[in-house]
PDB file of C-alpha atoms in Angstrom:
ATOM      1  CA  MET A   1       2.200  57.673 -33.937  1.00  0.00           C
ATOM      2  CA  THR A   2      -0.932  58.668 -35.817  1.00  0.00           C
ATOM      3  CA  LYS A   3      -2.373  56.196 -38.311  1.00  0.00           C
ATOM      4  CA  PHE A   4      -4.810  57.305 -40.994  1.00  0.00           C
ATOM      5  CA  ILE A   5      -7.237  54.647 -42.182  1.00  0.00           C
ATOM      6  CA  THR A   6      -8.714  54.920 -45.662  1.00  0.00           C
ATOM      7  CA  GLY A   7     -10.376  52.827 -48.331  1.00  0.00           C
ATOM      8  CA  GLN A   8     -11.350  49.252 -47.531  1.00  0.00           C
ATOM      9  CA  ASP A   9      -9.517  49.330 -44.196  1.00  0.00           C
ATOM     10  CA  LEU A  10     -11.727  52.242 -43.102  1.00  0.00           C
ATOM     11  CA  GLU A  11     -14.877  50.432 -44.241  1.00  0.00           C
ATOM     12  CA  LYS A  12     -13.895  47.359 -42.218  1.00  0.00           C
ATOM     13  CA  VAL A  13     -13.216  49.394 -39.069  1.00  0.00           C
ATOM     14  CA  ILE A  14     -16.571  51.190 -39.372  1.00  0.00           C
ATOM     15  CA  TYR A  15     -18.356  47.899 -40.082  1.00  0.00           C
ATOM     16  CA  ASP A  16     -16.809  46.295 -36.990  1.00  0.00           C
ATOM     17  CA  ILE A  17     -17.762  49.241 -34.763  1.00  0.00           C
ATOM     18  CA  ILE A  18     -21.376  49.201 -35.964  1.00  0.00           C
ATOM     19  CA  TRP A  19     -21.775  45.413 -35.920  1.00  0.00           C
ATOM     20  CA  GLU A  20     -20.210  44.872 -32.496  1.00  0.00           C
ATOM     21  CA  ALA A  21     -22.053  47.651 -30.636  1.00  0.00           C
ATOM     22  CA  GLU A  22     -23.659  46.239 -27.503  1.00  0.00           C
ATOM     23  CA  GLU A  23     -24.851  49.237 -25.512  1.00  0.00           C
ATOM     24  CA  THR A  24     -24.443  52.631 -27.211  1.00  0.00           C
ATOM     25  CA  LEU A  25     -23.546  53.479 -30.782  1.00  0.00           C
ATOM     26  CA  PHE A  26     -22.889  57.226 -31.063  1.00  0.00           C
ATOM     27  CA  ILE A  27     -21.768  58.515 -34.469  1.00  0.00           C
ATOM     28  CA  VAL A  28     -21.007  62.193 -35.147  1.00  0.00           C
ATOM     29  CA  SER A  29     -20.133  63.379 -38.644  1.00  0.00           C
ATOM     30  CA  PRO A  30     -20.262  66.751 -40.438  1.00  0.00           C
ATOM     31  CA  PHE A  31     -21.539  64.947 -43.554  1.00  0.00           C
ATOM     32  CA  ILE A  32     -23.149  61.538 -43.912  1.00  0.00           C
ATOM     33  CA  ARG A  33     -24.037  59.379 -46.875  1.00  0.00           C
ATOM     34  CA  LEU A  34     -25.231  55.906 -46.024  1.00  0.00           C
ATOM     35  CA  ASP A  35     -25.399  53.370 -48.800  1.00  0.00           C
ATOM     36  CA  ASP A  36     -27.640  50.300 -48.603  1.00  0.00           C
ATOM     37  CA  TYR A  37     -24.783  48.219 -47.183  1.00  0.00           C
ATOM     38  CA  PHE A  38     -24.392  50.403 -44.096  1.00  0.00           C
ATOM     39  CA  LYS A  39     -28.136  50.936 -43.721  1.00  0.00           C
ATOM     40  CA  LYS A  40     -28.500  47.151 -43.339  1.00  0.00           C
ATOM     41  CA  LEU A  41     -25.837  47.174 -40.627  1.00  0.00           C
ATOM     42  CA  PHE A  42     -27.848  49.729 -38.653  1.00  0.00           C
ATOM     43  CA  ASP A  43     -30.976  47.596 -39.104  1.00  0.00           C
ATOM     44  CA  LYS A  44     -29.373  45.080 -36.728  1.00  0.00           C
ATOM     45  CA  HIS A  45     -29.678  47.635 -33.921  1.00  0.00           C
ATOM     46  CA  VAL A  46     -32.805  49.626 -34.813  1.00  0.00           C
ATOM     47  CA  TYR A  47     -35.198  47.288 -32.984  1.00  0.00           C
ATOM     48  CA  ASP A  48     -32.741  46.100 -30.318  1.00  0.00           C
ATOM     49  CA  PRO A  49     -33.754  47.679 -26.987  1.00  0.00           C
ATOM     50  CA  LYS A  50     -30.299  46.959 -25.533  1.00  0.00           C
ATOM     51  CA  VAL A  51     -28.509  49.243 -28.025  1.00  0.00           C
ATOM     52  CA  HIS A  52     -28.985  53.009 -27.921  1.00  0.00           C
ATOM     53  CA  LEU A  53     -28.351  54.253 -31.480  1.00  0.00           C
ATOM     54  CA  ILE A  54     -27.524  57.962 -31.948  1.00  0.00           C
ATOM     55  CA  ILE A  55     -26.432  59.485 -35.264  1.00  0.00           C
ATOM     56  CA  VAL A  56     -25.667  63.219 -35.428  1.00  0.00           C
ATOM     57  CA  PHE A  57     -24.795  64.859 -38.728  1.00  0.00           C
ATOM     58  CA  GLY A  58     -24.760  68.291 -40.282  1.00  0.00           C
ATOM     59  CA  LYS A  59     -25.608  67.515 -43.902  1.00  0.00           C
ATOM     60  CA  ASN A  60     -26.613  64.593 -46.056  1.00  0.00           C
ATOM     61  CA  GLU A  61     -26.558  64.048 -49.797  1.00  0.00           C
ATOM     62  CA  ARG A  62     -30.194  65.115 -50.234  1.00  0.00           C
ATOM     63  CA  GLU A  63     -29.972  68.377 -48.287  1.00  0.00           C
ATOM     64  CA  LEU A  64     -26.805  70.174 -49.268  1.00  0.00           C
ATOM     65  CA  ALA A  65     -26.614  73.789 -48.137  1.00  0.00           C
ATOM     66  CA  GLU A  66     -25.240  76.393 -50.505  1.00  0.00           C
ATOM     67  CA  ALA A  67     -22.287  78.316 -49.110  1.00  0.00           C
TER      68      ALA A  67
END
């Protein structure tokens, strides 16, 4: 059965995935908006040579394309 995660439950799942990454963290999203809270989570891995951090996104809040 499919389970949709939203709100604080979704934030906790994402936090856990980011925080516990040990080898590769690969995030793909059509739109991304990272607040300071999540940026600090990524800081844990930015200078860690053991973790390969890849973030792929189509748009962010500063560069919205007009349809």
